[in-house]
Amino acid sequence: MLEILHTTIAIIVALGILVGIHEWGHFIVARMCGVKVLKFSIGFGQSLYSWVDKKGTEFVIAWIPLGGFVKMVDEREGDVKPDDLPYAFNRKPAAQRIAIVAAGPLINLIFAVLVYWAVFLGGQEVLAPFVGSVEQDSIAQESGLQPGDEVISIEGDPVLSWDEVVEKIVMRVLEPGSFTFTVRDSTGQEKTRVINLTKALVINEKVDPLQALGIKPEQPTIPPIVGDLVDGGAGLKAGLQLGDEILKANDQLVSDWMAWVEIIRANPEQAIHLEVDRNNTLVEIDVIPAVKQDKSGATYGYVGVGVKPFEWPDRLIRKVTYNPAEALIVAIQKTWDTSVLIITSTWKLVVGDLARDNLGGPIMIASLASHYAEIGLLPYIMFVAYISIVLGIMNLLPIPVLDGGHILFYLVELIIGKPIPEKIQEGLMKMGLTLLLLVMSFAIFNDVSRFTSGSL
């Protein structure tokens, strides 16, 4: 129940913010252009709360937080009072109508820039891009990439973290071809590694770009020391105590925390004999992991034991800071790169170069919102900025029904000097709506498939 509540709050907050600023963009530019706004709604359905301002606009917060709208005076949508005709949307010049329609998506992109700017201005601790291991017979191994290599640039663009590495390569691994890593090896020498792709790689929520190339980032060895015990958990019941260091499990040496986790997960409801170092005294304990089930139905062992906090080595952690001007440039670049990636990926989905199961819908967004909210406030904020870019770019696509479709109509009007006939617009709008419903249906189908298979 708490997980559902957490997910609900995370998605409502994210969508409420993004829908609100999107519709505010339409609203504020409409008023600037002298268009009378009748209603500003965040959400659909029955009103939860509403008020009317001095200019007669009704502001509404509705039950269903999956969108919103700005209703303007428009002769195409019903009778208009004679006094309101000068303020009707349809009577404004095409250039003003384009500005009003484009303002929603553009404000989403501006919002993302501002969020990234604030984050970068505050500084970040990032994971330095040192290669931990290279998978046998992988693309990375064929390129000559070695454990211990530090990635310092990709295609000549400097990188300071694994996040930047992923951002730089994700555009390139979707297509056959080659690109270069410049690395500093363990001896301090700079070398070039050429990644050759004979075919586009499959990248989705299960396989990230690094994994697809066969790269595992370097991480510190985590000591198998108990730092937390869940009340009622199998570990506490068996007699484990805070500070215990797991030495052996069923006579198998436990090298680090992850090795201990793997042993526990592999033995649900099976007794495991532990040898533990407790204040330099050897203690033997038998623990029986409880059985848990993931969303796919697979079972695993669980003892309710958490790791003792540990310090990452300075070598692997970097503090990246920018002055205000630098932070703004980096924020604009990140928003631009993300926008290009979204457009490129969308096109590849359309032409079939990218697997259709990469398409996600509201369930996937809700799951990701909940996931990032659990990780922390900063990842959640970055996720909201990313979804704001998605919302902005998708609304600018030249599909009737979407903002981009309306912009296309008005651009044609500017070129030919008169509006497209209403019957043609209506026909195109119906086609656009049908296409949008098909895409959304397919996205929701993918969401349900992921959810039932446990991949969300």
Short mmCIF file of C-alpha atoms in Angstrom, two decimals:
data_model
loop_
_atom_site.label_atom_id
_atom_site.label_comp_id
_atom_site.label_asym_id
_atom_site.label_seq_id
_atom_site.Cartn_x
_atom_site.Cartn_y
_atom_site.Cartn_z
CA MET A 1 0.00 0.00 0.00
CA LEU A 2 2.81 2.43 0.90
CA GLU A 3 4.58 1.64 -2.38
CA ILE A 4 1.41 2.42 -4.35
CA LEU A 5 0.94 5.67 -2.41
CA HIS A 6 4.57 6.61 -3.03
CA THR A 7 4.24 5.93 -6.76
CA THR A 8 0.97 7.89 -6.95
CA ILE A 9 2.42 10.93 -5.20
CA ALA A 10 5.58 10.84 -7.33
CA ILE A 11 3.69 10.75 -10.63
CA ILE A 12 1.06 13.33 -9.58
CA VAL A 13 3.74 15.79 -8.53
CA ALA A 14 5.75 15.23 -11.72
CA LEU A 15 2.78 15.49 -14.06
CA GLY A 16 1.22 18.35 -12.12
CA ILE A 17 4.39 20.43 -12.50
CA LEU A 18 4.93 19.59 -16.16
CA VAL A 19 1.31 19.98 -17.26
CA GLY A 20 1.02 23.18 -15.26
CA ILE A 21 4.00 24.89 -16.88
CA HIS A 22 3.01 23.60 -20.34
CA GLU A 23 -0.48 25.06 -20.12
CA TRP A 24 0.86 28.22 -18.46
CA GLY A 25 3.00 28.74 -21.57
CA HIS A 26 -0.10 28.67 -23.79
CA PHE A 27 -2.01 30.83 -21.30
CA ILE A 28 0.50 33.61 -20.77
CA VAL A 29 1.30 34.07 -24.48
CA ALA A 30 -2.42 33.99 -25.33
CA ARG A 31 -2.99 36.86 -22.92
CA MET A 32 0.02 38.71 -24.31
CA CYS A 33 -1.52 38.40 -27.78
CA GLY A 34 -4.87 39.72 -26.56
CA VAL A 35 -6.78 36.42 -26.62
CA LYS A 36 -9.46 35.93 -23.98
CA VAL A 37 -8.92 32.77 -21.94
CA LEU A 38 -12.10 31.18 -20.60
CA LYS A 39 -10.61 28.26 -18.68
CA PHE A 40 -7.21 27.04 -17.48
CA SER A 41 -7.34 23.42 -16.28
CA ILE A 42 -4.71 21.12 -14.83
CA GLY A 43 -6.15 17.62 -15.13
CA PHE A 44 -9.39 16.33 -16.56
CA GLY A 45 -12.74 15.31 -15.15
CA GLN A 46 -14.52 16.66 -12.10
CA SER A 47 -13.11 19.78 -10.50
CA LEU A 48 -11.31 19.45 -7.17
CA TYR A 49 -10.77 23.16 -6.74
CA SER A 50 -11.47 26.20 -8.90
CA TRP A 51 -11.49 30.00 -8.82
CA VAL A 52 -12.09 32.87 -11.25
CA ASP A 53 -9.69 35.78 -11.68
CA LYS A 54 -10.49 39.43 -12.42
CA LYS A 55 -10.34 38.84 -16.18
CA GLY A 56 -12.98 36.11 -16.03
CA THR A 57 -10.67 33.11 -16.49
CA GLU A 58 -11.69 30.04 -14.52
CA PHE A 59 -8.72 28.15 -13.06
CA VAL A 60 -9.38 24.48 -12.32
CA ILE A 61 -7.52 21.62 -10.66
CA ALA A 62 -9.29 18.42 -11.73
CA TRP A 63 -9.34 14.79 -10.59
CA ILE A 64 -7.38 13.08 -13.38
CA PRO A 65 -3.79 14.43 -13.51
CA LEU A 66 -2.98 13.12 -17.00
CA GLY A 67 -3.03 16.39 -18.90
CA GLY A 68 -4.66 19.77 -19.01
CA PHE A 69 -5.97 22.43 -21.35
CA VAL A 70 -6.42 26.14 -21.95
CA LYS A 71 -9.82 27.04 -23.40
CA MET A 72 -9.80 30.29 -25.35
CA VAL A 73 -12.53 32.27 -27.07
CA ASP A 74 -12.72 30.68 -30.54
CA GLU A 75 -15.52 30.88 -33.11
CA ARG A 76 -14.69 27.36 -34.31
CA GLU A 77 -15.68 25.94 -30.94
CA GLY A 78 -19.04 27.65 -30.45
CA ASP A 79 -20.89 30.91 -30.44
CA VAL A 80 -18.90 33.95 -29.36
CA LYS A 81 -20.39 37.10 -27.88
CA PRO A 82 -19.99 40.14 -30.16
CA ASP A 83 -17.96 41.93 -27.49
CA ASP A 84 -15.50 38.99 -27.38
CA LEU A 85 -14.91 38.73 -31.14
CA PRO A 86 -11.78 40.96 -31.10
CA TYR A 87 -10.31 38.60 -28.48
CA ALA A 88 -11.02 35.35 -30.34
CA PHE A 89 -8.08 33.05 -31.03
CA ASN A 90 -9.15 32.31 -34.60
CA ARG A 91 -9.18 36.03 -35.48
CA LYS A 92 -5.57 36.59 -34.46
CA PRO A 93 -2.81 36.69 -37.12
CA ALA A 94 -1.25 33.31 -37.97
CA ALA A 95 2.07 34.37 -36.45
CA GLN A 96 0.41 35.05 -33.09
CA ARG A 97 -1.46 31.75 -33.20
CA ILE A 98 1.83 29.97 -33.85
CA ALA A 99 3.39 31.76 -30.86
CA ILE A 100 0.50 30.77 -28.59
CA VAL A 101 0.57 27.11 -29.63
CA ALA A 102 4.37 26.83 -29.56
CA ALA A 103 4.63 28.44 -26.13
CA GLY A 104 3.54 25.28 -24.29
CA PRO A 105 6.24 22.94 -25.63
CA LEU A 106 8.89 25.66 -25.57
CA ILE A 107 8.24 26.46 -21.92
CA ASN A 108 8.78 22.76 -21.15
CA LEU A 109 12.20 22.96 -22.78
CA ILE A 110 13.03 26.20 -20.98
CA PHE A 111 11.95 24.61 -17.69
CA ALA A 112 14.35 21.71 -18.30
CA VAL A 113 17.20 24.15 -18.97
CA LEU A 114 16.46 25.99 -15.72
CA VAL A 115 16.32 22.75 -13.71
CA TYR A 116 19.60 21.50 -15.15
CA TRP A 117 21.17 24.94 -14.61
CA ALA A 118 20.18 24.92 -10.93
CA VAL A 119 21.50 21.36 -10.49
CA PHE A 120 24.81 22.06 -12.23
CA LEU A 121 25.22 25.35 -10.38
CA GLY A 122 24.96 23.49 -7.07
CA GLY A 123 27.69 21.05 -8.09
CA GLN A 124 27.57 17.29 -8.30
CA GLU A 125 29.51 14.32 -7.03
CA VAL A 126 29.96 11.98 -9.98
CA LEU A 127 31.46 8.56 -10.57
CA ALA A 128 34.76 8.90 -12.44
CA PRO A 129 34.82 6.83 -15.68
CA PHE A 130 37.37 4.17 -14.75
CA VAL A 131 36.83 0.80 -16.43
CA GLY A 132 36.42 -1.98 -13.88
CA SER A 133 36.15 -4.98 -16.20
CA VAL A 134 35.62 -5.78 -19.87
CA GLU A 135 33.39 -8.64 -20.92
CA GLN A 136 35.02 -11.48 -22.83
CA ASP A 137 34.47 -11.33 -26.62
CA SER A 138 32.60 -8.03 -26.28
CA ILE A 139 32.81 -4.98 -28.55
CA ALA A 140 34.78 -3.18 -25.82
CA GLN A 141 37.34 -5.98 -25.65
CA GLU A 142 37.72 -6.00 -29.43
CA SER A 143 38.47 -2.27 -29.27
CA GLY A 144 41.36 -2.89 -26.87
CA LEU A 145 39.69 -1.33 -23.85
CA GLN A 146 41.36 -2.57 -20.66
CA PRO A 147 40.44 -2.70 -16.97
CA GLY A 148 41.92 0.36 -15.30
CA ASP A 149 41.49 2.59 -18.37
CA GLU A 150 40.06 6.02 -17.57
CA VAL A 151 37.84 7.39 -20.32
CA ILE A 152 38.79 11.05 -20.82
CA SER A 153 37.01 11.89 -24.08
CA ILE A 154 34.66 10.49 -26.73
CA GLU A 155 35.00 11.70 -30.30
CA GLY A 156 37.14 14.53 -28.90
CA ASP A 157 34.51 15.68 -26.36
CA PRO A 158 35.90 15.61 -22.78
CA VAL A 159 34.01 13.51 -20.22
CA LEU A 160 34.28 13.62 -16.43
CA SER A 161 31.80 10.93 -15.35
CA TRP A 162 30.13 7.72 -16.44
CA ASP A 163 26.89 9.68 -16.88
CA GLU A 164 28.60 11.84 -19.48
CA VAL A 165 30.08 8.76 -21.15
CA VAL A 166 26.62 7.21 -21.46
CA GLU A 167 25.16 10.45 -22.83
CA LYS A 168 27.92 10.70 -25.44
CA ILE A 169 27.72 7.12 -26.68
CA VAL A 170 23.97 6.50 -26.56
CA MET A 171 23.45 8.42 -29.81
CA ARG A 172 26.17 6.41 -31.52
CA VAL A 173 25.42 2.85 -30.42
CA LEU A 174 22.01 2.93 -32.11
CA GLU A 175 23.67 2.89 -35.53
CA PRO A 176 26.38 0.86 -37.26
CA GLY A 177 29.70 2.64 -37.61
CA SER A 178 32.63 3.52 -35.37
CA PHE A 179 33.58 6.08 -32.75
CA THR A 180 36.62 6.66 -30.60
CA PHE A 181 37.36 6.63 -26.90
CA THR A 182 40.43 8.45 -25.68
CA VAL A 183 41.60 6.77 -22.49
CA ARG A 184 44.38 7.15 -19.95
CA ASP A 185 45.68 3.68 -19.15
CA SER A 186 47.02 2.43 -15.84
CA THR A 187 50.52 3.71 -16.71
CA GLY A 188 49.22 7.23 -17.36
CA GLN A 189 49.56 7.08 -21.15
CA GLU A 190 46.78 8.39 -23.37
CA LYS A 191 45.56 5.97 -26.02
CA THR A 192 42.76 5.78 -28.56
CA ARG A 193 40.27 2.91 -28.56
CA VAL A 194 38.04 2.55 -31.63
CA ILE A 195 34.57 1.08 -31.05
CA ASN A 196 33.37 -0.64 -34.22
CA LEU A 197 29.67 -1.45 -34.56
CA THR A 198 28.68 -3.85 -37.31
CA LYS A 199 25.02 -3.42 -36.38
CA ALA A 200 22.86 -1.26 -34.15
CA LEU A 201 22.80 -2.38 -30.52
CA VAL A 202 19.68 -3.18 -28.53
CA ILE A 203 19.37 -0.75 -25.62
CA ASN A 204 16.42 -0.67 -23.25
CA GLU A 205 15.62 -0.54 -19.55
CA LYS A 206 17.31 -3.95 -19.11
CA VAL A 207 20.44 -3.32 -21.18
CA ASP A 208 22.23 0.01 -20.87
CA PRO A 209 24.83 1.32 -23.36
CA LEU A 210 27.81 0.29 -21.23
CA GLN A 211 26.45 -3.21 -20.78
CA ALA A 212 25.74 -3.45 -24.51
CA LEU A 213 29.38 -2.63 -25.24
CA GLY A 214 30.65 -5.01 -22.56
CA ILE A 215 31.93 -2.39 -20.09
CA LYS A 216 31.55 -2.56 -16.32
CA PRO A 217 32.53 0.59 -14.36
CA GLU A 218 35.07 0.25 -11.61
CA GLN A 219 33.54 0.18 -8.15
CA PRO A 220 35.12 -0.22 -4.72
CA THR A 221 35.10 -3.52 -2.92
CA ILE A 222 32.35 -3.32 -0.30
CA PRO A 223 33.27 -5.10 2.96
CA PRO A 224 30.67 -7.70 4.01
CA ILE A 225 29.96 -5.95 7.33
CA VAL A 226 26.47 -5.78 8.81
CA GLY A 227 25.32 -2.17 9.11
CA ASP A 228 21.56 -2.60 9.48
CA LEU A 229 19.15 -5.27 10.70
CA VAL A 230 15.45 -5.28 9.84
CA ASP A 231 13.11 -5.98 12.75
CA GLY A 232 11.73 -9.49 12.42
CA GLY A 233 14.20 -10.36 9.66
CA ALA A 234 15.92 -13.73 9.40
CA GLY A 235 19.32 -12.15 10.11
CA LEU A 236 18.23 -10.63 13.41
CA LYS A 237 16.42 -13.83 14.42
CA ALA A 238 19.53 -15.89 13.71
CA GLY A 239 21.65 -13.71 15.99
CA LEU A 240 23.55 -11.45 13.60
CA GLN A 241 24.64 -8.16 15.16
CA LEU A 242 25.66 -4.75 13.87
CA GLY A 243 29.35 -4.75 12.98
CA ASP A 244 29.54 -8.48 12.25
CA GLU A 245 31.84 -9.25 9.31
CA ILE A 246 30.78 -12.25 7.24
CA LEU A 247 33.85 -14.42 6.62
CA LYS A 248 32.35 -17.62 5.23
CA ALA A 249 28.96 -18.95 4.14
CA ASN A 250 28.65 -22.75 3.90
CA ASP A 251 32.48 -22.90 3.97
CA GLN A 252 32.65 -20.54 0.98
CA LEU A 253 34.83 -17.46 1.46
CA VAL A 254 32.85 -14.23 1.27
CA SER A 255 35.08 -11.73 -0.53
CA ASP A 256 32.75 -8.73 -0.47
CA TRP A 257 29.17 -7.63 0.18
CA MET A 258 27.91 -8.52 -3.30
CA ALA A 259 29.22 -12.09 -2.94
CA TRP A 260 27.30 -12.36 0.33
CA VAL A 261 24.13 -11.00 -1.34
CA GLU A 262 24.41 -13.54 -4.17
CA ILE A 263 24.69 -16.43 -1.71
CA ILE A 264 21.64 -15.26 0.25
CA ARG A 265 19.52 -14.66 -2.87
CA ALA A 266 20.41 -18.10 -4.26
CA ASN A 267 19.30 -19.99 -1.14
CA PRO A 268 15.73 -19.10 -0.12
CA GLU A 269 14.51 -21.21 2.82
CA GLN A 270 17.82 -23.11 2.88
CA ALA A 271 19.98 -23.12 6.02
CA ILE A 272 23.29 -21.31 5.54
CA HIS A 273 26.13 -21.81 8.03
CA LEU A 274 27.99 -18.56 8.62
CA GLU A 275 31.40 -17.85 10.13
CA VAL A 276 31.40 -14.29 11.46
CA ASP A 277 34.10 -12.03 12.88
CA ARG A 278 32.57 -10.25 15.89
CA ASN A 279 35.03 -7.96 17.65
CA ASN A 280 37.92 -10.26 16.65
CA THR A 281 36.06 -13.31 17.90
CA LEU A 282 34.93 -16.08 15.54
CA VAL A 283 31.19 -16.71 15.84
CA GLU A 284 29.24 -19.41 14.00
CA ILE A 285 25.60 -18.75 13.07
CA ASP A 286 22.98 -20.62 11.06
CA VAL A 287 20.58 -18.42 9.13
CA ILE A 288 17.60 -19.45 6.98
CA PRO A 289 16.77 -16.78 4.36
CA ALA A 290 13.10 -15.99 3.96
CA VAL A 291 11.64 -16.38 0.51
CA LYS A 292 10.59 -13.36 -1.54
CA GLN A 293 9.12 -13.08 -5.01
CA ASP A 294 9.83 -10.46 -7.63
CA LYS A 295 7.29 -9.17 -10.17
CA SER A 296 8.19 -11.89 -12.66
CA GLY A 297 7.37 -14.59 -10.10
CA ALA A 298 10.97 -15.65 -9.50
CA THR A 299 11.89 -16.36 -5.88
CA TYR A 300 14.99 -15.29 -3.98
CA GLY A 301 16.37 -15.36 -0.47
CA TYR A 302 16.14 -12.42 1.93
CA VAL A 303 17.55 -12.00 5.44
CA GLY A 304 16.85 -8.32 6.20
CA VAL A 305 20.48 -7.27 6.56
CA GLY A 306 21.92 -3.97 5.29
CA VAL A 307 25.48 -3.01 4.49
CA LYS A 308 27.60 -0.82 6.74
CA PRO A 309 28.12 2.65 5.23
CA PHE A 310 31.49 2.96 3.53
CA GLU A 311 33.53 5.69 1.90
CA TRP A 312 34.16 5.63 -1.83
CA PRO A 313 37.83 6.17 -2.69
CA ASP A 314 38.65 9.73 -3.74
CA ARG A 315 39.99 8.37 -7.04
CA LEU A 316 36.52 7.23 -8.11
CA ILE A 317 34.50 10.24 -6.95
CA ARG A 318 34.70 13.70 -8.49
CA LYS A 319 33.14 16.97 -7.46
CA VAL A 320 32.06 18.83 -10.61
CA THR A 321 31.22 22.52 -10.22
CA TYR A 322 30.42 25.31 -12.66
CA ASN A 323 30.08 29.07 -12.43
CA PRO A 324 26.64 30.45 -13.42
CA ALA A 325 27.57 31.03 -17.08
CA GLU A 326 29.20 27.60 -17.45
CA ALA A 327 26.24 25.91 -15.75
CA LEU A 328 23.83 27.58 -18.16
CA ILE A 329 25.85 26.50 -21.21
CA VAL A 330 26.04 22.91 -19.94
CA ALA A 331 22.30 22.94 -19.15
CA ILE A 332 21.43 24.16 -22.66
CA GLN A 333 23.75 21.55 -24.19
CA LYS A 334 22.20 18.76 -22.12
CA THR A 335 18.69 19.84 -23.09
CA TRP A 336 19.74 20.01 -26.75
CA ASP A 337 21.43 16.58 -26.68
CA THR A 338 18.42 15.02 -24.98
CA SER A 339 16.07 16.61 -27.50
CA VAL A 340 18.13 15.29 -30.42
CA LEU A 341 18.17 11.83 -28.84
CA ILE A 342 14.38 11.85 -28.42
CA ILE A 343 13.83 12.96 -32.02
CA THR A 344 16.32 10.42 -33.38
CA SER A 345 14.89 7.57 -31.30
CA THR A 346 11.33 8.49 -32.31
CA TRP A 347 12.28 8.41 -35.97
CA LYS A 348 14.01 5.04 -35.53
CA LEU A 349 10.88 3.68 -33.87
CA VAL A 350 8.81 4.87 -36.84
CA VAL A 351 11.07 3.34 -39.51
CA GLY A 352 11.69 0.16 -37.53
CA ASP A 353 15.38 0.67 -36.72
CA LEU A 354 14.61 0.63 -33.01
CA ALA A 355 12.67 -2.16 -31.33
CA ARG A 356 9.04 -1.21 -30.66
CA ASP A 357 9.28 -2.56 -27.11
CA ASN A 358 11.40 0.51 -26.28
CA LEU A 359 8.18 2.55 -26.42
CA GLY A 360 6.79 3.33 -22.99
CA GLY A 361 3.58 4.88 -21.71
CA PRO A 362 2.04 6.21 -18.49
CA ILE A 363 2.69 3.07 -16.45
CA MET A 364 6.37 3.15 -17.32
CA ILE A 365 6.56 6.87 -16.50
CA ALA A 366 4.86 6.26 -13.16
CA SER A 367 7.24 3.40 -12.37
CA LEU A 368 10.29 5.49 -13.25
CA ALA A 369 8.98 8.47 -11.27
CA SER A 370 8.58 6.27 -8.21
CA HIS A 371 12.01 4.71 -8.76
CA TYR A 372 13.82 8.05 -8.97
CA ALA A 373 11.86 9.46 -6.04
CA GLU A 374 13.07 6.52 -3.95
CA ILE A 375 16.69 7.10 -4.97
CA GLY A 376 16.59 10.71 -3.85
CA LEU A 377 15.37 14.22 -4.52
CA LEU A 378 18.10 15.13 -7.02
CA PRO A 379 17.59 12.09 -9.32
CA TYR A 380 13.84 12.72 -9.18
CA ILE A 381 14.30 16.37 -10.15
CA MET A 382 16.55 15.34 -13.05
CA PHE A 383 13.92 12.82 -14.15
CA VAL A 384 11.22 15.50 -14.10
CA ALA A 385 13.45 17.69 -16.29
CA TYR A 386 13.90 14.81 -18.73
CA ILE A 387 10.16 14.15 -18.95
CA SER A 388 9.64 17.88 -19.50
CA ILE A 389 11.89 17.63 -22.56
CA VAL A 390 9.98 14.57 -23.78
CA LEU A 391 6.69 16.43 -23.35
CA GLY A 392 8.02 19.47 -25.17
CA ILE A 393 9.53 17.59 -28.11
CA MET A 394 6.61 15.20 -28.55
CA ASN A 395 4.13 18.08 -28.61
CA LEU A 396 6.16 19.77 -31.34
CA LEU A 397 5.90 16.78 -33.66
CA PRO A 398 3.93 17.79 -36.81
CA ILE A 399 1.01 15.48 -36.02
CA PRO A 400 -2.53 16.93 -36.15
CA VAL A 401 -4.08 17.08 -32.65
CA LEU A 402 -0.65 17.85 -31.13
CA ASP A 403 0.68 21.40 -30.87
CA GLY A 404 3.08 20.70 -33.72
CA GLY A 405 0.20 19.80 -36.01
CA HIS A 406 -1.53 23.12 -35.33
CA ILE A 407 1.73 24.97 -35.90
CA LEU A 408 2.03 23.19 -39.26
CA PHE A 409 -1.49 24.33 -40.25
CA TYR A 410 -0.67 27.94 -39.38
CA LEU A 411 2.67 27.84 -41.20
CA VAL A 412 0.90 26.64 -44.35
CA GLU A 413 -1.58 29.50 -43.87
CA LEU A 414 1.30 31.97 -43.70
CA ILE A 415 2.77 30.56 -46.92
CA ILE A 416 -0.40 30.32 -49.02
CA GLY A 417 -2.04 33.40 -47.53
CA LYS A 418 -5.25 31.73 -46.36
CA PRO A 419 -6.30 29.05 -43.83
CA ILE A 420 -6.45 25.38 -44.80
CA PRO A 421 -10.12 24.52 -45.41
CA GLU A 422 -11.80 23.40 -42.20
CA LYS A 423 -12.95 20.08 -43.70
CA ILE A 424 -9.36 19.19 -44.57
CA GLN A 425 -8.21 20.22 -41.10
CA GLU A 426 -10.92 18.10 -39.51
CA GLY A 427 -9.94 15.09 -41.61
CA LEU A 428 -6.28 15.47 -40.73
CA MET A 429 -7.18 15.94 -37.06
CA LYS A 430 -9.12 12.66 -37.08
CA MET A 431 -6.17 10.90 -38.69
CA GLY A 432 -3.81 12.40 -36.13
CA LEU A 433 -6.06 11.40 -33.26
CA THR A 434 -6.30 7.84 -34.60
CA LEU A 435 -2.52 7.64 -34.91
CA LEU A 436 -2.04 9.03 -31.43
CA LEU A 437 -4.52 6.55 -29.94
CA LEU A 438 -2.77 3.65 -31.71
CA VAL A 439 0.63 4.74 -30.40
CA MET A 440 -0.72 5.21 -26.88
CA SER A 441 -2.46 1.82 -26.99
CA PHE A 442 0.77 0.17 -28.08
CA ALA A 443 2.73 2.02 -25.38
CA ILE A 444 0.27 0.93 -22.70
CA PHE A 445 0.43 -2.65 -24.05
CA ASN A 446 4.22 -2.51 -23.68
CA ASP A 447 3.82 -1.12 -20.17
CA VAL A 448 1.50 -3.95 -19.16
CA SER A 449 3.87 -6.51 -20.70
CA ARG A 450 6.80 -5.06 -18.79
CA PHE A 451 4.80 -4.93 -15.57
CA THR A 452 3.62 -8.52 -15.81
CA SER A 453 7.12 -9.72 -16.72
CA GLY A 454 8.63 -7.85 -13.80
CA SER A 455 10.84 -5.54 -15.90
CA LEU A 456 9.27 -2.30 -14.62
#
